[in-house]
Coordinates of C-alpha atoms in Angstrom, one line a residue:
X1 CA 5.8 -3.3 13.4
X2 CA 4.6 -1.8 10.2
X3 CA 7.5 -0.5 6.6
X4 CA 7.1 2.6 5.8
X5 CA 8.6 4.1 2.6
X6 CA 10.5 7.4 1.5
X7 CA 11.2 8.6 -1.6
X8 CA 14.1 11.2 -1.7
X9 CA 16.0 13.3 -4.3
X10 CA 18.3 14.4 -1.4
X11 CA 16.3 17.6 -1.7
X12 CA 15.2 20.3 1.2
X13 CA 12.2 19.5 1.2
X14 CA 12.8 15.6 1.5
X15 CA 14.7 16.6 4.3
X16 CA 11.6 18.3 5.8
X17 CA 9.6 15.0 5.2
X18 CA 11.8 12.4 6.4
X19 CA 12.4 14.8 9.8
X20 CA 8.7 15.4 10.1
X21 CA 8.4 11.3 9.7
X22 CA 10.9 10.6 12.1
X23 CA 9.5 12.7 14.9
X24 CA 5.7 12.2 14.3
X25 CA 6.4 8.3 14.7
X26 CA 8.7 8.2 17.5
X27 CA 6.6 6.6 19.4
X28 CA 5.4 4.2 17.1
X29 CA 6.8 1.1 15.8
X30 CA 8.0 1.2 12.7
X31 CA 11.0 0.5 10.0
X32 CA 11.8 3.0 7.3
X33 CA 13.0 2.2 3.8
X34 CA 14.8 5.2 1.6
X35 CA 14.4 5.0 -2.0
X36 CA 16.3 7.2 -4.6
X37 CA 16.0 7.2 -8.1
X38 CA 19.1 8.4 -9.9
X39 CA 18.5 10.9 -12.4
X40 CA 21.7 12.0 -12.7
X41 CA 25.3 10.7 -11.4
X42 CA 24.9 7.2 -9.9
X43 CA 27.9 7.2 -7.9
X44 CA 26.9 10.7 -6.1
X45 CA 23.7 9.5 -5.1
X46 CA 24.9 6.1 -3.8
X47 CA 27.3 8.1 -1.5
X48 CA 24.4 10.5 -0.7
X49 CA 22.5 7.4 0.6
X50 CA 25.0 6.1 2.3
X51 CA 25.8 9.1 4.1
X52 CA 22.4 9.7 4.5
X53 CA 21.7 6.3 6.5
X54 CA 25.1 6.6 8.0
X55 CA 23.7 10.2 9.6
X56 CA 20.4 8.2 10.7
X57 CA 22.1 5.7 12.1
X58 CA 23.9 7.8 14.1
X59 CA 21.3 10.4 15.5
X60 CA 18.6 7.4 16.1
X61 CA 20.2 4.5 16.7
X62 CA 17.9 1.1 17.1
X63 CA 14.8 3.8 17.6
X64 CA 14.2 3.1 13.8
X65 CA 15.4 0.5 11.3
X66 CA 16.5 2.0 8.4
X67 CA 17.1 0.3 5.0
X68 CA 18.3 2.1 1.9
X69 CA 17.5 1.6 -2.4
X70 CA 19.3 2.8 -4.7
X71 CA 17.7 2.8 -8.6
X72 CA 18.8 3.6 -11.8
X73 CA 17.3 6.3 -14.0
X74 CA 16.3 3.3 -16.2
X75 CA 14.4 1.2 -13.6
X76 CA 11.7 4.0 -12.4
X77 CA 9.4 1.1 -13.3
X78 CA 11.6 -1.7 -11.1
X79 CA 11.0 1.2 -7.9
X80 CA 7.5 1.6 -8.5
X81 CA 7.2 -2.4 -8.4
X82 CA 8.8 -3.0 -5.0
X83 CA 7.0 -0.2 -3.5
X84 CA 3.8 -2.1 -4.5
X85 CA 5.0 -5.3 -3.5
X86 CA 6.7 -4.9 0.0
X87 CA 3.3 -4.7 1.7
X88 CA 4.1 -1.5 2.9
X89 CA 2.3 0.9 5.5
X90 CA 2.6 3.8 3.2
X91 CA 4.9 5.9 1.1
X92 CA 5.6 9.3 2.0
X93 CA 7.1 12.4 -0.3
X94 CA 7.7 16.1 -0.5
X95 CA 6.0 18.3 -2.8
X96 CA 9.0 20.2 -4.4
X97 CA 12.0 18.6 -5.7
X98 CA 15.6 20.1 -5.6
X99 CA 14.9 21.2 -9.3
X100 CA 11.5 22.5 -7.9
X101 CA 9.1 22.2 -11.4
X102 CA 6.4 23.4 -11.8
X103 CA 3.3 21.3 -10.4
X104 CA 3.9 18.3 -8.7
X105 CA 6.9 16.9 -11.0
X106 CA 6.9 14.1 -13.0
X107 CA 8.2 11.4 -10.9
X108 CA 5.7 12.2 -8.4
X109 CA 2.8 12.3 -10.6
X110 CA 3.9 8.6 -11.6
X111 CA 3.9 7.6 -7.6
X112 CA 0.4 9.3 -7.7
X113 CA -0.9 7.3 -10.7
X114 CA 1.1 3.7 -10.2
X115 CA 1.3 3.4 -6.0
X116 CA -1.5 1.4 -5.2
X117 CA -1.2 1.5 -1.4
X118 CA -1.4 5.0 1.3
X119 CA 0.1 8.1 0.1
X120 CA 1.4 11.1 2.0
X121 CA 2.7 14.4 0.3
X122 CA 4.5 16.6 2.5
X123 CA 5.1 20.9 1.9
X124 CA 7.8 22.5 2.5
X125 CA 6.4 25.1 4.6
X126 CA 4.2 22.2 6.1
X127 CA 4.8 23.2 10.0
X128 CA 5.8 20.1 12.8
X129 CA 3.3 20.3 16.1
X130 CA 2.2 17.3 18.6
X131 CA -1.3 18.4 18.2
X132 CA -3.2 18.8 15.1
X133 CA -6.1 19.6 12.9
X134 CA -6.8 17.4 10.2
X135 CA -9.6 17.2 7.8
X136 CA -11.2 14.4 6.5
X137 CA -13.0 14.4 2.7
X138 CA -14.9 11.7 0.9
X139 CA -17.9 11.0 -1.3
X140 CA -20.9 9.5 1.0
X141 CA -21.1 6.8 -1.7
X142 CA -17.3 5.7 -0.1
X143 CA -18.3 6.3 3.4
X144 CA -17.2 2.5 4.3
X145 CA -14.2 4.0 3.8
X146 CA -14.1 5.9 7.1
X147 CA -13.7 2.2 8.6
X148 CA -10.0 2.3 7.8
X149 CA -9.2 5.2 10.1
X150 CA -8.8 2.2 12.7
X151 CA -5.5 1.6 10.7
X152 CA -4.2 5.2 12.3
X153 CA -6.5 5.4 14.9
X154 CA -3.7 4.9 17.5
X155 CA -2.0 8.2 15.4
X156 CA -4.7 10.0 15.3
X157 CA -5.2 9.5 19.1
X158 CA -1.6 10.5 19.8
X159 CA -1.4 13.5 17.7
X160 CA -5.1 14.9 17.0
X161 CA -7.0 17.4 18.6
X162 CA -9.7 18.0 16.5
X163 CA -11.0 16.3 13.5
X164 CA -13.4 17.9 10.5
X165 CA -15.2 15.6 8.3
X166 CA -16.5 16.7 5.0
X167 CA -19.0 14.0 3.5
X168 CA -19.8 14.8 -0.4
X169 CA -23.7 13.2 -1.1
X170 CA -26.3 13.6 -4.3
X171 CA -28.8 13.7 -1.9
X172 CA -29.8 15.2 1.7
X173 CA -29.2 12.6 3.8
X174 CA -31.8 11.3 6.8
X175 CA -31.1 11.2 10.1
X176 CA -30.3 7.6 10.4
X177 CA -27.6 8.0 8.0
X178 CA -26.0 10.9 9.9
X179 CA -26.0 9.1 12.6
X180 CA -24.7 5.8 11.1
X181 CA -21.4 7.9 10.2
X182 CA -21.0 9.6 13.7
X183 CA -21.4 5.8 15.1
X184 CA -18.2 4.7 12.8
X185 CA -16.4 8.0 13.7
X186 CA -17.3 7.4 17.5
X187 CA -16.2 3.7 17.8
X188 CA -12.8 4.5 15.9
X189 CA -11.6 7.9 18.0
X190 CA -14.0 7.5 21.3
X191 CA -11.5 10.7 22.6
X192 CA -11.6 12.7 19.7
X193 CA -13.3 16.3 18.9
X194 CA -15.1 16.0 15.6
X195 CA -17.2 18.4 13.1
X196 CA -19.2 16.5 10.8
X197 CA -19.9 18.5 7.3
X198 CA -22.9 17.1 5.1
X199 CA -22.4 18.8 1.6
X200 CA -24.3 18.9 -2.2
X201 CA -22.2 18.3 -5.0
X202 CA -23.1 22.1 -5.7
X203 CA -21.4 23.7 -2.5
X204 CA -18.5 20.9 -1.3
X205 CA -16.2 22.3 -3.6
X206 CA -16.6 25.5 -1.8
X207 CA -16.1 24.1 1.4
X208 CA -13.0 22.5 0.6
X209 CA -11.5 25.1 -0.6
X210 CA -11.9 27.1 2.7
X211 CA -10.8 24.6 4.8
X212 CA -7.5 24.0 2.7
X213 CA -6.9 27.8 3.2
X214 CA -7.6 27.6 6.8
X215 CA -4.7 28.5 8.7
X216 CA -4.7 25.9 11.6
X217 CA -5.5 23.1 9.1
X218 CA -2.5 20.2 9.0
X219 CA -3.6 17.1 7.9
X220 CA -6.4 16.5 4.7
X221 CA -6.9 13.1 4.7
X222 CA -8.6 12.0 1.6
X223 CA -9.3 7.9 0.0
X224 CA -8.2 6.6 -3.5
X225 CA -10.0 7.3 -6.3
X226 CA -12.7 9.5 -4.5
X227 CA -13.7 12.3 -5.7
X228 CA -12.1 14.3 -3.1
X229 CA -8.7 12.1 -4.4
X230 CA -9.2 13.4 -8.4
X231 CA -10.1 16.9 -7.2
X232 CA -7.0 17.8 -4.7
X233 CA -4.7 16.1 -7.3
X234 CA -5.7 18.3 -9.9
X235 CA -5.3 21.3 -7.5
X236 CA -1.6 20.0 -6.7
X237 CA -1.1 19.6 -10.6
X238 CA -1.8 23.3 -11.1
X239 CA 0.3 24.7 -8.1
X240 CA 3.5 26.6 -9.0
X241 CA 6.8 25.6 -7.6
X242 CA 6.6 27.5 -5.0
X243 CA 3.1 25.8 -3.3
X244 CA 1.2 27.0 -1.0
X245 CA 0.1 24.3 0.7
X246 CA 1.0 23.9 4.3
X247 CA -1.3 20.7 5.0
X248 CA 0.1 17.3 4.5
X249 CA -1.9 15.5 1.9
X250 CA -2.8 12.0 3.4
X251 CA -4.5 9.8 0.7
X252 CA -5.9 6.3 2.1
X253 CA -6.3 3.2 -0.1
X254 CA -8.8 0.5 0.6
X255 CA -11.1 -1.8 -1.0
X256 CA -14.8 -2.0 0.0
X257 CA -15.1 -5.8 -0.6
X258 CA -12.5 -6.3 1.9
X259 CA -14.0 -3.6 4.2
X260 CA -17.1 -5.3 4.3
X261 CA -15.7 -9.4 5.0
X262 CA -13.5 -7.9 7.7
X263 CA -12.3 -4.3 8.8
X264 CA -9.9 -5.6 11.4
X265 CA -7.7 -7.5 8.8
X266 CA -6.6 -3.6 8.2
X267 CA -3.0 -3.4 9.1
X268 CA -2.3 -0.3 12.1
X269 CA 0.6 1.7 12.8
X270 CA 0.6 1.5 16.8
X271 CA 2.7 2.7 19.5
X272 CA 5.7 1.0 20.8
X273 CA 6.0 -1.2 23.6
X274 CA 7.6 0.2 26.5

C-alpha cells in the first residue's frame, strides 16, 4: 500500500481532483490523506473536513483509508514539512482555487517550489476516461529518468492506451542510443503503444506545444527539475484563471544516483489483491 496526499480549499475543482483520484485508483491500493490550509475561518474549515471525510466514509467505505489535516493560516510551512516527510507516493491538486487567481495561485506555486516528492496538477475541465493518452517529456541528458515509470507501470498498464515520448537532446542521437531508450520503454510497458519523438533544442518547444493542444492528450508526464519541468511551469504561471489546460500535469521526482545503485528500490502504486 502506497499514501497519497490531497490538498483542498474545499473548492470545485478539488472536488474534480479528489473524484478523478478516487476512481482512477480503485483498483489500486492505496490510503489518501486530505490536507487544508485555513486561510480564512478555522472552525468552518474544520467542519468542512470533517464532513468532507464523513461523506467519504460513507460512499467508500474500507475501499480507501482516508485520514484528514487540518492547518492554520500560520503553519503553511508546518504542511509543507509533513508532506515532505510522510514518505508519500505523491501529492495531488487542482489548478484553480475557489478564489480562482490568476496563474497558478500562490499556495500552489509554494507546493511547486518546496514538495520534493511526485506532483500531479489537475484542470477543471480535465475529462475522466479508463483509457488514456499521455505524453512523456524530458531532456536526453535525464533519460535515466524514464527508469522510474516502473513506479506506475502497473497504472500505466491499467489505464493507458498509447504513450508519446518526447526526448529533448543537443545533439542527433545514433542509433544505439535510440535504441537504448526503446529498450527501457519496452522492459517497463511490454503491452504498451508508444511514439518515440527525438527533438533539437531549436524545434522541441514547438512540439510541445502541439501536443499540449492536442485534443485526445490526458496525461503530460514530465521529471523534476528538467527542462520540460521549468518550461510547463512557466506556461501554468502565465495561464489566466480560467486555464485551458485539460491534461493532468504529472511531474516525477527522482534522483540519478539512486537510479543507477538500484531502480527497483523505487516504491509502485499497484493493484489490489483480490
Amino acid at each position: 500500500m502506497v499514501k497519497i496526499a490531497h490538498c483542498t480549499d474545499f473548492s470545485e475543482n478539488a472536488k474534480k481532483a479528489l473524484d478523478g483520484m478516487l476512481f482512477n485508483f480503485w483498483s489500486f491500493d492505496v490510503a489518501i490523506d486530505i490536507l487544508h490550509l485555513a486561510e480564512d475561518d478555522y472552525g468552518k474549515s474544520l467542519a468542512k473536513l470533517n464532513l468532507l471525510e464523513k461523506e467519504l466514509r460513507t460512499i467508500h467505505g474500507t475501499r480507501f483509508i482516508f485520514n484528514t489535516f487540518l492547518f492554520k493560516e500560520n503553519q503553511r510551512d508546518s504542511l509543507i514539512k509533513q508532506l515532505n516527510s510522510h514518505k508519500y507516493f505523491g501529492l495531488l491538486v487542482g489548478l484553480d482555487g475557489a478564489r480562482r487567481k490568476a496563474g497558478i495561485g500562490s499556495f500552489l506555486q509554494t507546493l511547486y517550489d518546496s514538495y520534493l516528492g511526485n506532483l500531479t496538477i489537475v484542470p477543471l475541465i480535465h475529462e475522466i476516461k479508463i483509457e488514456n493518452k499521455v505524453l512523456v517529456a524530458l531532456a536526453y541528458e535525464n533519460v535515466e529518468a524514464l527508469s522510474t515509470l516502473v513506479m506506475v507501470s502497473d497504472y500505466m498498464n491499467f489505464h493507458f492506451s498509447k504513450l508519446t515520448v518526447l526526448i529533448k537532446c543537443e545533439e542527433a542521437l545514433n542509433e544505439k542510443e535510440v535504441k537504448a531508450i526503446s529498450d527501457i520503454l519496452a522492459s517497463l510497458l511490454p503491452a504498451a503503444k508508444y511514439e518515440l519523438l527525438i527533438q533539437n533544442s531549436v524545434n522541441v518547444n514547438n512540439s510541445l506545444l502541439n501536443l499540449l493542444k492536442a485534443e485526445n492528450l490526458d496525461y503530460c508526464v514530465l521529471f523534476k527539475d528538467d527542462f520540460f519541468d521549468k518550461y510547463v511551469y512557466n506556461l501554468l504561471k502565465a495561464k489566466p484563471a480560467e486555464s485551458d489546460f485539460s491534461q493532468r500535469m504529472a511531474r516525477i521526482s527522482f534522483c540519478k544516483e539512486k537510479l543507477k545503485e538500484d531502480v527497483n528500490s523505487v516504491a509502485r502504486l499497484t493493484l489490489r489483491e483480490k
